[in-house]
Amino acid sequence: FRELADYRMLAFGAGMVVIMLWRPRGLLAHRDPTILLHGGKKKPVPAGAAK
């Protein structure tokens, strides 16, 4: 695979574009923030509510 070393960055860039198209909000899109700004408290979600 030594002759393909020149295409390493091209393959990496293509992989990044594929991931951005496949998961536009990121790989951890549904993660809750660990730190809330302005002293705000997390609002409780009702038991029957769907996101």
CSV table of N, CA, C and O in Angstrom, one decimal:
chain,number,residue,atom,x,y,z
A,1,PHE,N,0.8,-1.2,0.0
A,1,PHE,CA,0.0,0.0,0.0
A,1,PHE,C,0.8,1.3,0.0
A,1,PHE,O,0.3,2.4,0.2
A,2,ARG,N,2.1,1.1,-0.2
A,2,ARG,CA,3.0,2.3,-0.2
A,2,ARG,C,2.7,3.3,-1.3
A,2,ARG,O,2.8,4.5,-1.1
A,3,GLU,N,2.2,2.8,-2.4
A,3,GLU,CA,1.9,3.7,-3.5
A,3,GLU,C,0.6,4.5,-3.3
A,3,GLU,O,0.4,5.5,-3.9
A,4,LEU,N,-0.2,4.1,-2.3
A,4,LEU,CA,-1.4,4.8,-2.0
A,4,LEU,C,-1.2,5.8,-0.9
A,4,LEU,O,-2.1,6.5,-0.5
A,5,ALA,N,0.0,6.0,-0.4
A,5,ALA,CA,0.3,7.0,0.7
A,5,ALA,C,0.0,8.4,0.2
A,5,ALA,O,-0.3,9.2,1.1
A,6,ASP,N,0.1,8.7,-1.0
A,6,ASP,CA,-0.2,10.0,-1.5
A,6,ASP,C,-1.7,10.4,-1.4
A,6,ASP,O,-2.0,11.5,-1.4
A,7,TYR,N,-2.5,9.3,-1.4
A,7,TYR,CA,-3.9,9.6,-1.3
A,7,TYR,C,-4.5,9.5,0.1
A,7,TYR,O,-5.7,9.5,0.3
A,8,ARG,N,-3.6,9.4,1.1
A,8,ARG,CA,-4.1,9.2,2.5
A,8,ARG,C,-4.9,10.4,2.9
A,8,ARG,O,-6.0,10.3,3.5
A,9,MET,N,-4.5,11.6,2.7
A,9,MET,CA,-5.2,12.8,3.1
A,9,MET,C,-6.5,13.0,2.2
A,9,MET,O,-7.5,13.4,2.8
A,10,LEU,N,-6.5,12.6,1.0
A,10,LEU,CA,-7.7,12.6,0.2
A,10,LEU,C,-8.8,11.6,0.8
A,10,LEU,O,-9.9,12.0,0.9
A,11,ALA,N,-8.3,10.4,1.2
A,11,ALA,CA,-9.3,9.5,1.8
A,11,ALA,C,-9.8,10.0,3.1
A,11,ALA,O,-11.0,9.8,3.4
A,12,PHE,N,-8.9,10.6,3.9
A,12,PHE,CA,-9.4,11.2,5.2
A,12,PHE,C,-10.4,12.3,4.9
A,12,PHE,O,-11.4,12.3,5.6
A,13,GLY,N,-10.2,13.2,4.0
A,13,GLY,CA,-11.1,14.2,3.7
A,13,GLY,C,-12.4,13.7,3.2
A,13,GLY,O,-13.5,14.2,3.6
A,14,ALA,N,-12.4,12.7,2.3
A,14,ALA,CA,-13.6,12.1,1.8
A,14,ALA,C,-14.4,11.4,3.0
A,14,ALA,O,-15.6,11.5,3.0
A,15,GLY,N,-13.6,10.8,3.9
A,15,GLY,CA,-14.3,10.1,5.1
A,15,GLY,C,-15.0,11.2,5.9
A,15,GLY,O,-16.1,11.0,6.5
A,16,MET,N,-14.3,12.3,6.1
A,16,MET,CA,-14.9,13.4,6.9
A,16,MET,C,-16.2,13.9,6.3
A,16,MET,O,-17.2,14.2,6.9
A,17,VAL,N,-16.2,14.1,5.0
A,17,VAL,CA,-17.4,14.6,4.2
A,17,VAL,C,-18.5,13.5,4.4
A,17,VAL,O,-19.7,13.9,4.6
A,18,VAL,N,-18.2,12.2,4.3
A,18,VAL,CA,-19.2,11.2,4.4
A,18,VAL,C,-19.8,11.3,5.8
A,18,VAL,O,-21.1,11.2,6.0
A,19,ILE,N,-19.0,11.4,6.9
A,19,ILE,CA,-19.5,11.5,8.2
A,19,ILE,C,-20.4,12.7,8.4
A,19,ILE,O,-21.4,12.7,9.1
A,20,MET,N,-20.0,13.9,7.8
A,20,MET,CA,-20.8,15.1,8.0
A,20,MET,C,-22.1,15.0,7.3
A,20,MET,O,-23.1,15.5,7.7
A,21,LEU,N,-22.2,14.2,6.2
A,21,LEU,CA,-23.4,14.0,5.5
A,21,LEU,C,-24.3,13.0,6.2
A,21,LEU,O,-25.5,13.2,6.3
A,22,TRP,N,-23.7,12.0,6.8
A,22,TRP,CA,-24.4,10.9,7.5
A,22,TRP,C,-24.9,11.4,8.8
A,22,TRP,O,-26.0,11.1,9.2
A,23,ARG,N,-24.1,12.1,9.6
A,23,ARG,CA,-24.5,12.5,10.9
A,23,ARG,C,-24.2,14.0,11.1
A,23,ARG,O,-23.2,14.5,11.7
A,24,PRO,N,-25.1,14.9,10.5
A,24,PRO,CA,-24.8,16.3,10.5
A,24,PRO,C,-24.8,17.0,11.9
A,24,PRO,O,-24.1,18.0,12.0
A,25,ARG,N,-25.4,16.4,12.9
A,25,ARG,CA,-25.4,17.0,14.2
A,25,ARG,C,-24.3,16.4,15.1
A,25,ARG,O,-24.2,16.8,16.2
A,26,GLY,N,-23.4,15.6,14.5
A,26,GLY,CA,-22.3,15.0,15.2
A,26,GLY,C,-22.5,13.6,15.7
A,26,GLY,O,-23.7,13.1,15.6
A,27,LEU,N,-21.5,13.0,16.1
A,27,LEU,CA,-21.6,11.6,16.5
A,27,LEU,C,-22.3,11.5,17.9
A,27,LEU,O,-22.9,10.4,18.2
A,28,LEU,N,-22.2,12.5,18.7
A,28,LEU,CA,-22.8,12.5,20.0
A,28,LEU,C,-23.9,13.5,20.1
A,28,LEU,O,-24.0,14.4,21.0
A,29,ALA,N,-24.8,13.5,19.1
A,29,ALA,CA,-25.8,14.6,18.9
A,29,ALA,C,-26.9,14.6,20.1
A,29,ALA,O,-27.4,15.6,20.4
A,30,HIS,N,-27.1,13.5,20.7
A,30,HIS,CA,-28.2,13.4,21.7
A,30,HIS,C,-27.7,13.4,23.1
A,30,HIS,O,-28.4,13.1,24.0
A,31,ARG,N,-26.5,13.9,23.3
A,31,ARG,CA,-25.9,14.0,24.6
A,31,ARG,C,-26.3,15.3,25.3
A,31,ARG,O,-26.4,16.3,24.7
A,32,ASP,N,-26.7,15.2,26.6
A,32,ASP,CA,-27.0,16.3,27.4
A,32,ASP,C,-25.8,17.1,27.8
A,32,ASP,O,-24.8,16.5,28.0
A,33,PRO,N,-25.9,18.4,27.9
A,33,PRO,CA,-24.7,19.2,28.3
A,33,PRO,C,-24.3,18.9,29.7
A,33,PRO,O,-25.2,18.7,30.6
A,34,THR,N,-23.0,18.8,30.0
A,34,THR,CA,-22.5,18.5,31.3
A,34,THR,C,-22.5,19.8,32.2
A,34,THR,O,-22.6,19.7,33.4
A,35,ILE,N,-22.4,20.9,31.6
A,35,ILE,CA,-22.4,22.2,32.3
A,35,ILE,C,-23.5,23.1,31.7
A,35,ILE,O,-23.5,23.3,30.5
A,36,LEU,N,-24.3,23.6,32.6
A,36,LEU,CA,-25.4,24.5,32.1
A,36,LEU,C,-24.9,26.0,32.5
A,36,LEU,O,-24.5,26.2,33.6
A,37,LEU,N,-25.0,26.9,31.5
A,37,LEU,CA,-24.6,28.2,31.7
A,37,LEU,C,-25.7,29.1,32.4
A,37,LEU,O,-26.8,28.7,32.4
A,38,HIS,N,-25.2,30.1,33.0
A,38,HIS,CA,-26.1,31.1,33.7
A,38,HIS,C,-26.9,30.5,34.8
A,38,HIS,O,-28.0,30.9,35.2
A,39,GLY,N,-26.4,29.5,35.5
A,39,GLY,CA,-27.0,28.9,36.6
A,39,GLY,C,-28.4,28.3,36.4
A,39,GLY,O,-29.2,28.0,37.3
A,40,GLY,N,-28.7,28.0,35.1
A,40,GLY,CA,-30.0,27.4,34.8
A,40,GLY,C,-30.0,26.0,35.2
A,40,GLY,O,-29.1,25.3,35.2
A,41,LYS,N,-31.2,25.5,35.6
A,41,LYS,CA,-31.4,24.2,36.0
A,41,LYS,C,-32.1,23.4,34.8
A,41,LYS,O,-32.8,24.0,34.0
A,42,LYS,N,-31.8,22.2,34.7
A,42,LYS,CA,-32.4,21.3,33.7
A,42,LYS,C,-33.9,21.1,34.0
A,42,LYS,O,-34.3,20.8,35.1
A,43,LYS,N,-34.7,21.3,32.9
A,43,LYS,CA,-36.1,21.2,33.1
A,43,LYS,C,-36.5,19.7,33.0
A,43,LYS,O,-36.0,19.0,32.1
A,44,PRO,N,-37.3,19.2,33.9
A,44,PRO,CA,-37.7,17.8,33.9
A,44,PRO,C,-38.6,17.5,32.7
A,44,PRO,O,-39.4,18.3,32.3
A,45,VAL,N,-38.4,16.4,32.1
A,45,VAL,CA,-39.2,16.0,30.9
A,45,VAL,C,-40.3,15.1,31.4
A,45,VAL,O,-40.1,14.2,32.2
A,46,PRO,N,-41.6,15.4,31.0
A,46,PRO,CA,-42.7,14.6,31.4
A,46,PRO,C,-42.5,13.1,31.0
A,46,PRO,O,-41.9,12.9,30.0
A,47,ALA,N,-43.1,12.2,31.7
A,47,ALA,CA,-42.8,10.8,31.5
A,47,ALA,C,-43.4,10.4,30.1
A,47,ALA,O,-42.8,9.5,29.5
A,48,GLY,N,-44.4,10.9,29.6
A,48,GLY,CA,-45.0,10.5,28.4
A,48,GLY,C,-44.5,11.2,27.2
A,48,GLY,O,-44.9,11.0,26.0
A,49,ALA,N,-43.6,12.2,27.4
A,49,ALA,CA,-43.1,13.0,26.3
A,49,ALA,C,-42.1,12.3,25.5
A,49,ALA,O,-41.2,11.7,26.0
A,50,ALA,N,-42.2,12.4,24.2
A,50,ALA,CA,-41.1,11.8,23.3
A,50,ALA,C,-40.3,13.0,22.6
A,50,ALA,O,-40.9,14.0,22.3
A,51,LYS,N,-39.1,12.7,22.4
A,51,LYS,CA,-38.2,13.7,21.8
A,51,LYS,C,-38.2,13.6,20.3
A,51,LYS,O,-38.3,12.6,19.7
